[in-house]
Amino acid sequence: AVESFPYLAVPFFIMVGSVMNYSGISEELMNMAEVLAGHMKGGLAQVNCLLSAMMGGISGSANADAAMESKILVPEMIKKGFSKPFSAAVTAASSAVSPVIPPGTNLILYALIANVPVGDMFLAGYTPGILMTLAMMITVHIISVKRGYQPSRERMARPAEIGRQAIKSIWALAIPFGIILGMRIGMFTPTEAAVVAALYSVILGMFIYKELTLKALFQHCVEAMAISGVTVLMIITVTFFGDMIAREQVAMKIAEVFIQFANSPLTVLVMINLLLLFLGMFIDALALQFLVLPMLIPVAEQVGIDLVFFGVMTTLNMMIGILTPPMGMALFVVAQVGKMPVSTVTKGVLPFLIPIFVTLVVITIFPQIIIFLPNLIMGA
């Protein structure tokens, strides 16, 4: 099961995120986000949301994003007068954007499980990722107006300032665009893109930003191997589980139940969403993806649901799971790194579940939003 060339993309993209977080690259991205959003109400909180979208285009890991922003932004936000629960909540909630925006590891794993093109999954993730970011920034604005949180900049940045910072950040921002362009013109496969991105991030950290040492690089490799090891163990176990499901025709029986109570694809999607939202409170997103989706993908196929759309919808759904107790991983990561009780983070994150849930409802009702970009670019 694990002797799979496409699965190699996972450890390499994990390594990209690890290197980016601790080699000066994420700081340049934060400076870019601050230039673009610092003048808005709740300045640093808006920067937090925008930075997650940018980091999602590089690491694709919610936990990596949450850990990095907890170290860099949460202390700064508290110092600037933001409440502790709000600072932690924005960090946890915005990290849910990262796995939806390419090259999210969840998108890669779903593509391999459902046997759909990774390139299509990457393109399909942009629209919901942008919608989630905008919805969260609107929520931050509303809360900031109500609580009197101020911008971090006195005025909107001038074009010249934006241009100067864009030049500094262009090396990091080039990664997501380079990945999509390279796959589109056939320069490399998604797996090869992960290797190129990992090598590129090491070169950036060592020779452009000059903050990555050989000792730190070794530590990043170990971290990537440790996280990948968990994924490999899941693949091994779930492959056996999947064989049992296929042998016992569990997926077909589930499909029959769904179809018995549903009279349209939309009704099936609503039922699947409710099931995943419930399970997401108790099962980690990665485990949920491996354990439950192999049973639900045949159901989606049988009622004529586009599998690329289905993958993005279920990934977004599972991101709500990482924010809901008792097993919300993002809550635990932010609480641990930020040295605060999990209850503090949980209390603050509740308002931010609304924009993510609204985005989920919108894409469920209008799946064309998701499949438009893959059809336009990959189908061209």
XYZ file of C-alpha atoms in Angstrom:
380
model
C 0.000 0.000 0.000
C 2.782 2.435 0.804
C 4.973 1.490 -2.174
C 3.333 4.323 -4.086
C 5.167 7.033 -6.000
C 2.358 9.634 -5.566
C 2.462 9.260 -1.753
C 6.022 10.662 -1.787
C 4.451 14.100 -2.291
C 3.214 14.073 1.312
C 6.561 14.011 3.221
C 8.112 16.520 0.830
C 5.272 19.035 1.214
C 5.397 18.516 4.997
C 9.099 19.343 4.850
C 8.377 22.495 2.815
C 6.067 23.739 5.562
C 8.573 22.941 8.293
C 11.428 24.729 6.516
C 9.237 27.732 5.666
C 8.131 28.186 9.273
C 11.609 28.437 10.779
C 13.892 29.910 8.139
C 12.697 33.519 7.830
C 10.348 32.840 4.924
C 7.138 32.937 6.962
C 8.208 36.294 8.459
C 8.405 37.830 4.980
C 4.946 36.474 4.211
C 3.672 37.990 7.467
C 5.166 41.357 6.478
C 3.355 41.084 3.125
C 0.063 40.302 4.870
C 0.604 43.236 7.229
C 1.145 45.630 4.328
C -2.054 44.430 2.653
C -4.373 44.120 5.663
C -2.802 45.999 8.592
C -4.900 49.128 7.968
C -8.198 47.261 8.447
C -10.179 47.125 11.695
C -8.550 44.533 13.923
C -5.289 44.892 11.970
C -3.205 42.016 13.358
C -6.213 39.675 13.372
C -6.773 40.454 9.674
C -3.068 39.815 9.062
C -3.495 36.471 10.843
C -6.272 35.401 8.427
C -4.396 36.547 5.323
C -1.147 34.914 6.456
C -2.916 31.555 6.826
C -4.083 31.768 3.220
C -0.528 32.536 2.083
C 0.961 29.765 4.225
C -1.681 27.361 2.905
C -0.269 27.909 -0.556
C 3.092 26.681 0.693
C 2.755 24.143 3.514
C -0.877 23.016 3.245
C -0.875 21.922 6.898
C -3.299 23.278 9.497
C -1.179 22.165 12.447
C 2.025 23.703 11.043
C 0.198 26.959 10.337
C -1.425 27.046 13.789
C 1.894 26.352 15.541
C 3.778 28.999 13.570
C 1.178 31.744 14.077
C 0.781 30.864 17.764
C 4.490 31.575 18.233
C 4.698 34.713 16.091
C 1.324 36.456 16.101
C -0.565 35.498 19.272
C 1.912 37.149 21.730
C 2.018 40.251 19.517
C -1.793 40.426 19.341
C -2.139 40.140 23.123
C 0.508 42.871 23.534
C -1.525 45.130 21.206
C -4.676 44.781 23.319
C -6.495 41.840 21.756
C -8.041 39.447 24.274
C -6.343 36.091 24.794
C -9.374 33.994 23.661
C -9.816 36.111 20.513
C -6.111 35.979 19.575
C -6.014 32.200 20.006
C -9.353 31.734 18.213
C -8.333 33.688 15.113
C -5.139 31.649 14.895
C -6.908 28.298 15.256
C -9.777 29.199 12.907
C -7.607 30.691 10.175
C -5.386 27.579 10.187
C -8.393 25.661 8.815
C -7.845 27.492 5.515
C -4.378 25.988 4.947
C -5.358 22.395 4.002
C -8.012 23.661 1.548
C -5.615 25.855 -0.439
C -3.087 23.920 -2.594
C -0.829 22.101 -1.948
C -2.886 20.860 1.009
C -1.832 17.345 2.018
C -5.488 16.436 2.573
C -6.170 17.239 -1.089
C -3.287 15.012 -2.195
C -4.415 12.098 -0.038
C -8.018 12.419 -1.208
C -6.872 12.432 -4.851
C -5.037 9.155 -4.249
C -7.964 7.599 -2.359
C -10.543 8.626 -4.988
C -8.214 8.174 -7.978
C -8.738 11.695 -9.339
C -6.011 14.013 -10.748
C -4.056 15.844 -8.040
C -3.806 18.876 -10.348
C -7.599 19.136 -10.507
C -7.829 18.932 -6.717
C -5.249 21.691 -6.358
C -7.120 24.033 -8.694
C -10.466 23.216 -7.069
C -9.147 24.264 -3.646
C -8.440 27.904 -4.518
C -12.026 29.192 -4.654
C -13.245 27.794 -1.303
C -9.938 28.809 0.295
C -10.403 32.410 -0.837
C -14.084 32.367 0.221
C -13.136 31.073 3.694
C -10.467 33.753 4.074
C -12.834 36.570 3.061
C -15.608 35.253 5.316
C -13.215 35.112 8.283
C -11.886 38.604 7.608
C -15.472 39.918 7.579
C -16.084 38.161 10.919
C -12.892 39.724 12.341
C -14.077 43.158 11.155
C -17.495 42.766 12.844
C -15.962 41.594 16.146
C -13.261 44.297 16.011
C -15.807 47.086 15.497
C -17.849 45.745 18.416
C -14.854 45.422 20.763
C -12.879 48.436 19.553
C -9.832 46.566 18.200
C -7.681 48.949 16.174
C -5.639 48.629 12.944
C -1.909 47.913 13.197
C -1.161 50.535 10.534
C -2.308 54.167 10.579
C -3.180 54.174 6.875
C -3.522 51.954 3.860
C -0.159 51.062 2.318
C 0.844 52.980 -0.792
C 1.426 51.041 -4.035
C 5.164 51.651 -3.725
C 5.228 50.067 -0.232
C 3.233 47.077 -1.446
C 5.581 46.721 -4.406
C 8.720 46.790 -2.230
C 7.352 44.151 0.136
C 6.103 42.030 -2.781
C 9.649 41.944 -4.172
C 10.943 40.697 -0.784
C 8.174 38.082 -0.543
C 8.088 37.016 -4.196
C 10.452 34.105 -3.576
C 7.965 32.453 -1.213
C 4.838 33.507 -3.117
C 6.257 31.925 -6.282
C 5.854 28.387 -4.868
C 2.076 27.842 -5.316
C 2.028 29.503 -8.728
C 5.095 27.546 -9.824
C 3.496 24.266 -8.761
C 0.275 24.851 -10.721
C 2.093 26.239 -13.791
C 4.630 23.407 -13.809
C 1.909 20.741 -13.665
C -0.202 22.518 -16.280
C 2.580 22.658 -18.874
C 3.723 19.109 -18.054
C 7.069 20.100 -16.545
C 6.567 17.809 -13.545
C 4.035 15.584 -11.803
C 2.544 16.562 -8.389
C 5.066 14.277 -6.671
C 7.973 15.827 -8.555
C 6.510 19.267 -7.744
C 6.771 18.414 -4.037
C 10.466 17.522 -4.439
C 11.125 20.736 -6.394
C 9.284 22.789 -3.730
C 11.290 21.146 -0.930
C 14.619 21.812 -2.683
C 13.520 25.364 -3.510
C 12.556 26.076 0.127
C 15.963 24.816 1.347
C 17.767 27.056 -1.168
C 15.621 30.029 -0.075
C 16.277 29.433 3.600
C 20.042 28.948 3.162
C 21.042 31.373 0.427
C 18.302 34.023 0.054
C 17.058 34.597 3.626
C 20.203 33.011 5.153
C 18.505 31.731 8.335
C 18.531 27.991 7.644
C 21.550 26.098 9.010
C 22.588 22.505 8.284
C 21.706 21.547 11.867
C 18.211 23.064 11.497
C 17.768 21.358 8.111
C 18.483 17.996 9.736
C 15.855 18.743 12.404
C 13.310 19.658 9.692
C 14.005 16.356 7.916
C 13.444 14.444 11.161
C 10.201 16.359 11.804
C 8.940 15.617 8.282
C 9.813 11.916 8.703
C 8.023 11.718 12.071
C 4.820 13.287 10.739
C 5.000 11.183 7.556
C 5.426 8.061 9.691
C 1.991 8.641 11.225
C 0.501 8.944 7.736
C 2.232 5.747 6.571
C 0.907 3.783 9.565
C -2.597 5.045 8.788
C -2.279 4.034 5.121
C -1.131 0.518 6.101
C -3.980 0.004 8.566
C -6.669 1.612 6.444
C -5.688 -0.385 3.340
C -6.562 -3.538 5.275
C -9.754 -1.855 6.489
C -10.600 -0.840 2.909
C -10.159 -4.413 1.679
C -12.602 -5.609 4.319
C -15.102 -2.904 3.320
C -14.876 -3.948 -0.328
C -15.156 -7.672 0.480
C -18.224 -7.167 2.672
C -19.767 -4.624 0.205
C -20.202 -2.107 3.039
C -20.048 0.874 0.681
C -22.849 -0.521 -1.469
C -25.028 -1.122 1.596
C -24.415 2.432 2.825
C -25.268 3.751 -0.631
C -28.553 1.854 -0.568
C -29.457 3.428 2.792
C -28.594 6.929 1.571
C -30.537 6.524 -1.661
C -33.513 5.120 0.246
C -33.841 8.365 2.217
C -32.586 10.809 -0.438
C -34.307 11.818 -3.647
C -31.555 14.042 -5.102
C -27.743 14.471 -5.053
C -28.169 17.592 -2.884
C -30.013 15.581 -0.223
C -27.207 12.997 -0.256
C -24.635 15.792 0.166
C -26.555 17.243 3.109
C -26.684 13.822 4.782
C -22.957 13.233 4.193
C -22.106 16.691 5.538
C -24.125 16.074 8.706
C -22.438 12.684 9.174
C -18.930 14.135 8.753
C -19.666 17.123 11.020
C -20.743 14.717 13.767
C -17.794 12.328 13.306
C -15.365 15.254 13.042
C -15.993 16.105 16.687
C -14.564 12.752 17.784
C -12.142 11.609 15.038
C -9.017 13.372 13.742
C -9.388 14.784 10.218
C -6.688 12.553 8.713
C -8.122 9.400 10.292
C -11.618 10.433 9.206
C -10.390 10.887 5.642
C -8.877 7.403 5.530
C -11.594 5.575 7.450
C -14.848 7.099 6.216
C -14.257 8.511 2.723
C -13.531 5.116 1.093
C -17.106 4.205 2.059
C -18.642 7.519 0.952
C -16.867 7.979 -2.400
C -18.810 5.099 -4.068
C -22.032 6.659 -2.724
C -21.118 9.992 -4.342
C -20.280 8.238 -7.619
C -23.532 6.313 -7.633
C -25.682 9.469 -7.374
C -23.620 11.370 -9.969
C -21.651 13.760 -7.714
C -18.400 15.101 -9.194
C -15.548 13.515 -7.202
C -13.269 16.583 -7.408
C -16.018 18.731 -5.882
C -16.771 15.996 -3.346
C -13.125 15.959 -2.231
C -12.992 19.702 -1.650
C -16.350 19.703 0.141
C -15.356 16.883 2.504
C -11.944 18.466 3.176
C -13.598 21.764 4.112
C -16.081 19.866 6.269
C -13.274 18.083 8.117
C -11.604 21.439 8.803
C -14.621 22.312 10.937
C -13.808 19.121 12.848
C -10.335 20.365 13.823
C -12.030 23.345 15.521
C -14.758 21.504 17.420
C -14.274 19.876 20.836
C -13.581 17.389 22.244
C -11.030 16.293 19.587
C -10.307 19.536 17.691
C -6.570 19.237 16.933
C -6.112 22.934 16.046
C -7.484 23.878 19.477
C -4.889 21.680 21.215
C -1.997 22.923 19.043
C -2.770 26.611 19.684
C -3.349 25.976 23.396
C -0.082 24.049 23.767
C 2.107 26.489 21.808
C 0.366 29.552 23.251
C 0.519 28.104 26.812
C -3.163 28.601 27.597
C -6.082 26.334 28.535
C -7.905 24.562 25.705
C -11.159 25.972 27.100
C -9.885 29.506 26.409
C -9.279 28.698 22.743
C -12.583 26.813 22.430
C -14.573 29.710 23.872
C -13.064 32.181 21.439
C -13.328 30.000 18.315
C -17.133 29.567 18.349
C -17.948 32.750 16.307
C -15.431 31.672 13.641
C -17.232 28.413 12.981
C -20.025 30.466 11.356
C -18.037 31.772 8.323
C -16.567 28.311 7.647
C -19.988 26.676 7.924
C -21.511 29.328 5.607
C -18.761 28.605 3.040
C -19.540 24.880 3.309
C -23.256 25.520 2.706
C -22.545 27.765 -0.298
C -20.270 25.280 -2.082
C -22.640 22.387 -1.300
C -25.543 24.206 -2.961
C -23.421 25.573 -5.813
C -20.773 22.926 -6.699
C -19.994 24.810 -9.935
C -17.967 27.227 -7.790
C -15.508 24.397 -7.131
C -15.266 22.673 -10.493
C -15.183 25.857 -12.592
C -11.416 26.459 -12.278
C -10.274 22.832 -12.936
C -12.560 22.657 -15.987
C -11.300 26.007 -17.251
C -7.542 25.381 -16.853
C -7.025 21.614 -16.970
C -9.766 21.138 -19.526
C -8.350 23.830 -21.804
